[in-house]
PDB file of C-alpha atoms in Angstrom:
ATOM      1  CA  GLY G   1     -30.353 -10.567 -93.388  1.00 40.00           C
ATOM      2  CA  SER G   2     -29.693  -9.637 -96.969  1.00 39.00           C
ATOM      3  CA  ARG G   3     -32.296  -6.887 -97.171  1.00 39.00           C
ATOM      4  CA  PRO G   4     -30.773  -4.410 -94.680  1.00 40.00           C
ATOM      5  CA  HIS G   5     -27.404  -4.751 -96.436  1.00 38.00           C
ATOM      6  CA  PHE G   6     -29.006  -3.788 -99.750  1.00 40.00           C
ATOM      7  CA  ASN G   7     -30.696  -0.763 -98.163  1.00 38.00           C
ATOM      8  CA  PHE G   8     -27.376   0.245 -96.601  1.00 38.00           C
ATOM      9  CA  SER G   9     -25.768   0.241-100.063  1.00 39.00           C
ATOM     10  CA  CYS G  10     -28.615   2.274-101.483  1.00 40.00           C
ATOM     11  CA  ASN G  11     -28.199   4.874 -98.733  1.00 40.00           C
ATOM     12  CA  PHE G  12     -24.553   5.302 -99.673  1.00 42.00           C
ATOM     13  CA  LEU G  13     -25.518   5.680-103.318  1.00 42.00           C
ATOM     14  CA  PHE G  14     -27.897   8.469-102.325  1.00 42.00           C
ATOM     15  CA  LEU G  15     -25.301  10.200-100.135  1.00 40.00           C
ATOM     16  CA  SER G  16     -22.817   9.996-102.964  1.00 41.00           C
ATOM     17  CA  LEU G  17     -25.244  11.737-105.296  1.00 41.00           C
ATOM     18  CA  ILE G  18     -25.871  14.463-102.696  1.00 40.00           C
ATOM     19  CA  ILE G  19     -22.126  15.121-102.422  1.00 40.00           C
ATOM     20  CA  TYR G  20     -21.895  15.401-106.189  1.00 41.00           C
ATOM     21  CA  THR G  21     -24.753  17.908-106.411  1.00 41.00           C
ATOM     22  CA  ARG G  22     -23.191  20.128-103.742  1.00 45.00           C
ATOM     23  CA  SER G  23     -19.634  20.051-105.057  1.00 45.00           C
ATOM     24  CA  GLY G  24     -18.779  19.629-108.738  1.00 47.00           C
ATOM     25  CA  GLN G  25     -15.165  18.795-107.820  1.00 45.00           C
ATOM     26  CA  LEU G  26     -16.202  15.357-106.538  1.00 43.00           C
ATOM     27  CA  PHE G  27     -17.720  14.288-109.844  1.00 43.00           C
ATOM     28  CA  TYR G  28     -14.932  11.889-110.871  1.00 42.00           C
ATOM     29  CA  TYR G  29     -14.701  10.217-107.468  1.00 43.00           C
ATOM     30  CA  THR G  30     -18.457   9.921-107.121  1.00 41.00           C
ATOM     31  CA  LYS G  31     -18.768   8.418-110.596  1.00 42.00           C
ATOM     32  CA  LEU G  32     -16.020   5.901-109.871  1.00 40.00           C
ATOM     33  CA  TRP G  33     -17.539   4.987-106.507  1.00 42.00           C
ATOM     34  CA  LEU G  34     -20.972   4.523-108.092  1.00 42.00           C
ATOM     35  CA  ALA G  35     -19.478   2.258-110.761  1.00 40.00           C
ATOM     36  CA  ARG G  36     -17.826   0.109-108.097  1.00 43.00           C
ATOM     37  CA  THR G  37     -21.053  -0.075-106.070  1.00 43.00           C
ATOM     38  CA  VAL G  38     -23.157  -1.095-109.063  1.00 44.00           C
ATOM     39  CA  PHE G  39     -20.587  -3.746-109.961  1.00 42.00           C
ATOM     40  CA  TYR G  40     -20.636  -5.030-106.393  1.00 44.00           C
ATOM     41  CA  LEU G  41     -24.447  -5.253-106.331  1.00 44.00           C
ATOM     42  CA  ASN G  42     -24.507  -6.977-109.707  1.00 45.00           C
ATOM     43  CA  ALA G  43     -21.865  -9.459-108.585  1.00 45.00           C
ATOM     44  CA  ARG G  44     -23.806 -10.192-105.378  1.00 46.00           C
ATOM     45  CA  THR G  45     -27.257 -10.897-106.825  1.00 46.00           C
ATOM     46  CA  ASP G  46     -28.087 -12.894-103.701  1.00 49.00           C
ATOM     47  CA  LEU G  47     -28.354  -9.549-101.894  1.00 48.00           C
ATOM     48  CA  LEU G  48     -31.262  -8.618-104.161  1.00 52.00           C
ATOM     49  CA  GLN G  49     -33.122 -11.936-103.932  1.00 61.00           C
ATOM     50  CA  TYR G  50     -35.054 -11.130-100.782  1.00 79.00           C
ATOM     51  CA  SER G  51     -38.267 -13.088-100.226  1.00 91.00           C
ATOM     52  CA  MET G  52     -40.998 -12.695 -97.624  1.00 96.00           C
ATOM     53  CA  GLN G  53     -44.205 -14.711 -97.598  1.00 97.00           C
ATOM     54  CA  VAL G  54     -47.245 -13.550 -95.651  1.00 98.00           C
ATOM     55  CA  LYS G  55     -50.766 -14.830 -95.078  1.00 98.00           C
ATOM     56  CA  ILE G  56     -53.509 -12.218 -95.301  1.00 98.00           C
ATOM     57  CA  ASN G  57     -57.142 -12.458 -94.307  1.00 98.00           C
ATOM     58  CA  ILE G  58     -59.448  -9.682 -95.511  1.00 98.00           C
ATOM     59  CA  ASP G  59     -63.065  -8.747 -94.902  1.00 98.00           C
ATOM     60  CA  GLY G  60     -65.371  -5.828 -95.405  1.00 98.00           C
ATOM     61  CA  GLY G  61     -68.904  -4.992 -94.511  1.00 97.00           C
ATOM     62  CA  SER G  62     -71.533  -2.309 -94.484  1.00 98.00           C
ATOM     63  CA  ARG G  63     -74.471  -1.779 -92.161  1.00 97.00           C
ATOM     64  CA  GLY G  64     -77.332  -0.780 -94.396  1.00 96.00           C
ATOM     65  CA  ASN G  65     -75.564  -1.578 -97.679  1.00 96.00           C
ATOM     66  CA  PRO G  66     -74.932   1.238 -98.379  1.00 98.00           C
ATOM     67  CA  GLY G  67     -74.238   2.687 -94.991  1.00 98.00           C
ATOM     68  CA  PRO G  68     -71.445   2.948 -92.456  1.00 98.00           C
ATOM     69  CA  GLY G  69     -68.922   0.183 -93.003  1.00 98.00           C
ATOM     70  CA  ALA G  70     -65.389  -1.002 -92.544  1.00 98.00           C
ATOM     71  CA  ALA G  71     -62.602  -2.773 -94.406  1.00 98.00           C
ATOM     72  CA  ALA G  72     -60.288  -5.026 -92.427  1.00 98.00           C
ATOM     73  CA  TYR G  73     -57.136  -7.067 -92.915  1.00 98.00           C
ATOM     74  CA  VAL G  74     -54.851  -9.210 -90.788  1.00 98.00           C
ATOM     75  CA  ILE G  75     -51.334  -9.863 -92.113  1.00 98.00           C
ATOM     76  CA  CYS G  76     -49.352 -12.706 -90.529  1.00 98.00           C
ATOM     77  CA  GLN G  77     -45.990 -14.325 -91.014  1.00 97.00           C
ATOM     78  CA  THR G  78     -46.137 -17.930 -92.165  1.00 94.00           C
ATOM     79  CA  ASP G  79     -45.641 -19.000 -88.512  1.00 96.00           C
ATOM     80  CA  GLY G  80     -48.834 -17.121 -87.530  1.00 96.00           C
ATOM     81  CA  LYS G  81     -47.250 -14.067 -85.875  1.00 97.00           C
ATOM     82  CA  ILE G  82     -49.369 -11.000 -86.650  1.00 97.00           C
ATOM     83  CA  LEU G  83     -47.400  -8.301 -88.444  1.00 97.00           C
ATOM     84  CA  ALA G  84     -50.222  -5.807 -88.984  1.00 98.00           C
ATOM     85  CA  GLN G  85     -53.978  -5.578 -88.651  1.00 98.00           C
ATOM     86  CA  GLU G  86     -56.482  -2.827 -89.222  1.00 98.00           C
ATOM     87  CA  GLY G  87     -60.196  -2.236 -89.223  1.00 98.00           C
ATOM     88  CA  HIS G  88     -60.586   0.834 -91.439  1.00 98.00           C
ATOM     89  CA  PHE G  89     -63.844   2.742 -90.818  1.00 98.00           C
ATOM     90  CA  MET G  90     -65.739   3.924 -93.906  1.00 98.00           C
ATOM     91  CA  PRO G  91     -68.567   6.424 -93.206  1.00 98.00           C
ATOM     92  CA  HIS G  92     -70.585   5.383 -96.282  1.00 98.00           C
ATOM     93  CA  CYS G  93     -70.012   2.372 -98.518  1.00 98.00           C
ATOM     94  CA  THR G  94     -71.481  -0.820 -99.898  1.00 98.00           C
ATOM     95  CA  ASN G  95     -70.402  -4.305 -98.827  1.00 98.00           C
ATOM     96  CA  ASN G  96     -68.498  -4.756-102.091  1.00 98.00           C
ATOM     97  CA  GLN G  97     -66.724  -1.397-101.763  1.00 98.00           C
ATOM     98  CA  ALA G  98     -65.628  -2.401 -98.260  1.00 98.00           C
ATOM     99  CA  GLU G  99     -64.362  -5.797 -99.489  1.00 98.00           C
ATOM    100  CA  TYR G 100     -62.370  -4.158-102.308  1.00 98.00           C
ATOM    101  CA  THR G 101     -60.975  -1.558 -99.896  1.00 98.00           C
ATOM    102  CA  ALA G 102     -59.816  -4.311 -97.542  1.00 98.00           C
ATOM    103  CA  LEU G 103     -57.821  -5.913-100.356  1.00 98.00           C
ATOM    104  CA  LYS G 104     -56.372  -2.555-101.432  1.00 98.00           C
ATOM    105  CA  LEU G 105     -55.278  -1.649 -97.892  1.00 98.00           C
ATOM    106  CA  ALA G 106     -53.760  -5.107 -97.364  1.00 98.00           C
ATOM    107  CA  LEU G 107     -51.710  -4.734-100.560  1.00 98.00           C
ATOM    108  CA  ILE G 108     -50.459  -1.292 -99.512  1.00 98.00           C
ATOM    109  CA  LYS G 109     -49.462  -2.554 -96.054  1.00 98.00           C
ATOM    110  CA  SER G 110     -47.820  -5.674 -97.539  1.00 98.00           C
ATOM    111  CA  ALA G 111     -45.633  -3.458 -99.714  1.00 97.00           C
ATOM    112  CA  GLU G 112     -44.671  -1.368 -96.671  1.00 96.00           C
ATOM    113  CA  LEU G 113     -43.723  -4.557 -94.805  1.00 97.00           C
ATOM    114  CA  GLY G 114     -41.558  -5.728 -97.709  1.00 96.00           C
ATOM    115  CA  ALA G 115     -43.613  -8.827 -98.488  1.00 97.00           C
ATOM    116  CA  THR G 116     -43.018 -10.514-101.846  1.00 97.00           C
ATOM    117  CA  GLU G 117     -45.468 -13.417-101.871  1.00 98.00           C
ATOM    118  CA  LEU G 118     -49.027 -13.086-100.570  1.00 98.00           C
ATOM    119  CA  PHE G 119     -51.481 -15.839 -99.642  1.00 98.00           C
ATOM    120  CA  ILE G 120     -54.810 -14.015 -99.383  1.00 98.00           C
ATOM    121  CA  GLU G 121     -58.055 -15.423 -98.024  1.00 98.00           C
ATOM    122  CA  SER G 122     -61.433 -13.700 -98.340  1.00 98.00           C
ATOM    123  CA  ASP G 123     -64.959 -14.775 -97.522  1.00 98.00           C
ATOM    124  CA  SER G 124     -66.226 -12.716-100.476  1.00 98.00           C
ATOM    125  CA  LEU G 125     -66.648 -15.153-103.343  1.00 98.00           C
ATOM    126  CA  LEU G 126     -67.526 -12.220-105.624  1.00 98.00           C
ATOM    127  CA  LEU G 127     -64.247 -10.402-104.897  1.00 98.00           C
ATOM    128  CA  VAL G 128     -62.152 -13.538-105.390  1.00 98.00           C
ATOM    129  CA  LYS G 129     -63.876 -14.506-108.652  1.00 98.00           C
ATOM    130  CA  GLN G 130     -63.675 -10.941-109.986  1.00 98.00           C
ATOM    131  CA  TYR G 131     -59.988 -10.662-109.093  1.00 98.00           C
ATOM    132  CA  LEU G 132     -59.282 -13.960-110.843  1.00 98.00           C
ATOM    133  CA  GLY G 133     -61.234 -12.799-113.907  1.00 97.00           C
ATOM    134  CA  GLU G 134     -63.831 -15.550-113.560  1.00 98.00           C
ATOM    135  CA  TYR G 135     -66.660 -13.026-113.030  1.00 98.00           C
ATOM    136  CA  LYS G 136     -67.078  -9.764-114.931  1.00 97.00           C
ATOM    137  CA  ILE G 137     -67.079  -6.501-113.032  1.00 98.00           C
ATOM    138  CA  LYS G 138     -70.148  -4.625-114.203  1.00 96.00           C
ATOM    139  CA  HIS G 139     -70.264  -1.697-111.766  1.00 96.00           C
ATOM    140  CA  PRO G 140     -67.969   1.183-112.889  1.00 97.00           C
ATOM    141  CA  ASP G 141     -66.924   2.041-109.313  1.00 97.00           C
ATOM    142  CA  LEU G 142     -65.824  -1.533-108.629  1.00 98.00           C
ATOM    143  CA  ALA G 143     -64.046  -1.721-112.004  1.00 98.00           C
ATOM    144  CA  ALA G 144     -62.048   1.411-111.103  1.00 98.00           C
ATOM    145  CA  ARG G 145     -61.224  -0.035-107.689  1.00 98.00           C
ATOM    146  CA  MET G 146     -60.092  -3.308-109.280  1.00 98.00           C
ATOM    147  CA  ALA G 147     -57.788  -1.397-111.656  1.00 98.00           C
ATOM    148  CA  VAL G 148     -56.079   0.176-108.625  1.00 98.00           C
ATOM    149  CA  ILE G 149     -55.885  -3.212-106.891  1.00 98.00           C
ATOM    150  CA  ARG G 150     -54.280  -4.826-109.946  1.00 98.00           C
ATOM    151  CA  ARG G 151     -51.623  -2.078-110.103  1.00 98.00           C
ATOM    152  CA  LEU G 152     -50.873  -2.543-106.397  1.00 98.00           C
ATOM    153  CA  ALA G 153     -50.751  -6.334-106.796  1.00 98.00           C
ATOM    154  CA  ALA G 154     -48.367  -6.306-109.772  1.00 98.00           C
ATOM    155  CA  PRO G 155     -45.084  -6.467-107.776  1.00 97.00           C
ATOM    156  CA  PHE G 156     -46.229  -9.486-105.746  1.00 97.00           C
ATOM    157  CA  THR G 157     -46.590 -13.181-106.339  1.00 97.00           C
ATOM    158  CA  LEU G 158     -50.219 -13.339-105.260  1.00 98.00           C
ATOM    159  CA  HIS G 159     -52.437 -16.305-104.393  1.00 98.00           C
ATOM    160  CA  ILE G 160     -56.063 -15.557-103.518  1.00 98.00           C
ATOM    161  CA  LYS G 161     -58.785 -17.962-102.467  1.00 98.00           C
ATOM    162  CA  HIS G 162     -62.274 -17.978-101.074  1.00 98.00           C
ATOM    163  CA  VAL G 163     -62.819 -19.266 -97.537  1.00 98.00           C
ATOM    164  CA  LEU G 164     -65.978 -19.733 -95.524  1.00 98.00           C
ATOM    165  CA  ARG G 165     -66.892 -17.019 -93.015  1.00 96.00           C
ATOM    166  CA  HIS G 166     -66.096 -19.153 -89.969  1.00 97.00           C
ATOM    167  CA  LEU G 167     -62.481 -19.390 -91.243  1.00 96.00           C
ATOM    168  CA  ASN G 168     -62.194 -15.604 -91.559  1.00 97.00           C
ATOM    169  CA  LYS G 169     -63.135 -14.445 -88.050  1.00 97.00           C
ATOM    170  CA  ALA G 170     -60.225 -12.095 -87.256  1.00 97.00           C
ATOM    171  CA  PRO G 171     -60.819  -9.497 -90.001  1.00 98.00           C
ATOM    172  CA  ASP G 172     -64.597  -9.801 -89.497  1.00 98.00           C
ATOM    173  CA  ALA G 173     -64.163  -8.920 -85.821  1.00 97.00           C
ATOM    174  CA  LEU G 174     -61.911  -5.967 -86.710  1.00 98.00           C
ATOM    175  CA  ALA G 175     -64.413  -4.650 -89.247  1.00 98.00           C
ATOM    176  CA  ASN G 176     -67.249  -4.898 -86.715  1.00 97.00           C
ATOM    177  CA  LYS G 177     -65.122  -3.215 -84.039  1.00 97.00           C
ATOM    178  CA  ALA G 178     -64.380  -0.307 -86.412  1.00 98.00           C
ATOM    179  CA  MET G 179     -68.068   0.024 -87.331  1.00 98.00           C
ATOM    180  CA  ASP G 180     -69.079  -0.016 -83.638  1.00 98.00           C
ATOM    181  CA  ALA G 181     -66.460   2.615 -82.746  1.00 97.00           C
ATOM    182  CA  LYS G 182     -67.104   4.634 -85.921  1.00 97.00           C
ATOM    183  CA  GLN G 183     -63.331   4.942 -86.306  1.00 97.00           C
ATOM    184  CA  SER G 184     -60.398   2.873 -87.533  1.00 97.00           C
ATOM    185  CA  VAL G 185     -58.883   0.348 -85.114  1.00 96.00           C
ATOM    186  CA  GLY G 186     -55.925  -2.045 -85.022  1.00 91.00           C
ATOM    187  CA  PHE G 187     -52.189  -1.709 -85.178  1.00 80.00           C
ATOM    188  CA  ASN G 188     -49.699  -1.348 -88.012  1.00 69.00           C
TER     189      ASN G 188
END
């Protein structure tokens, strides 16, 4: 597709800069080559218009609230194929901290996968409403976590909605599995 070609061009840009830093004699040729490459990439804007949509389900929980908990996400292609899933064990957290962590981890993994548009579903009405700005975030720890989440979410086109628990079984099962095992589970 178009994305690997763009990365290939970037690798050559990097190699060209390495050659320049090791040998000052190649300055003119490197500069000329870079100019041609930049022109080529600007002329072929379709190479830069990569798009990848994913569906993400997130959940978090804590036994004891606070107590041992887990944050979980399942990231799928639009056809349902699972790209990544994780139940991340948290030795001590609240339910809300686990929910926020699930969203944060899903955003980090989505960036690693190269996703551009995210359709996120959570059974935490509080998290969804706070993300959308419909509810205030009163707890300082959650406000700090939301600031990190907003920075991570900035590069994406993001859609988030609340779903009922019975429609969010996969991340719930992963979170419970991580809590039972007292360690992170899943695959990335």
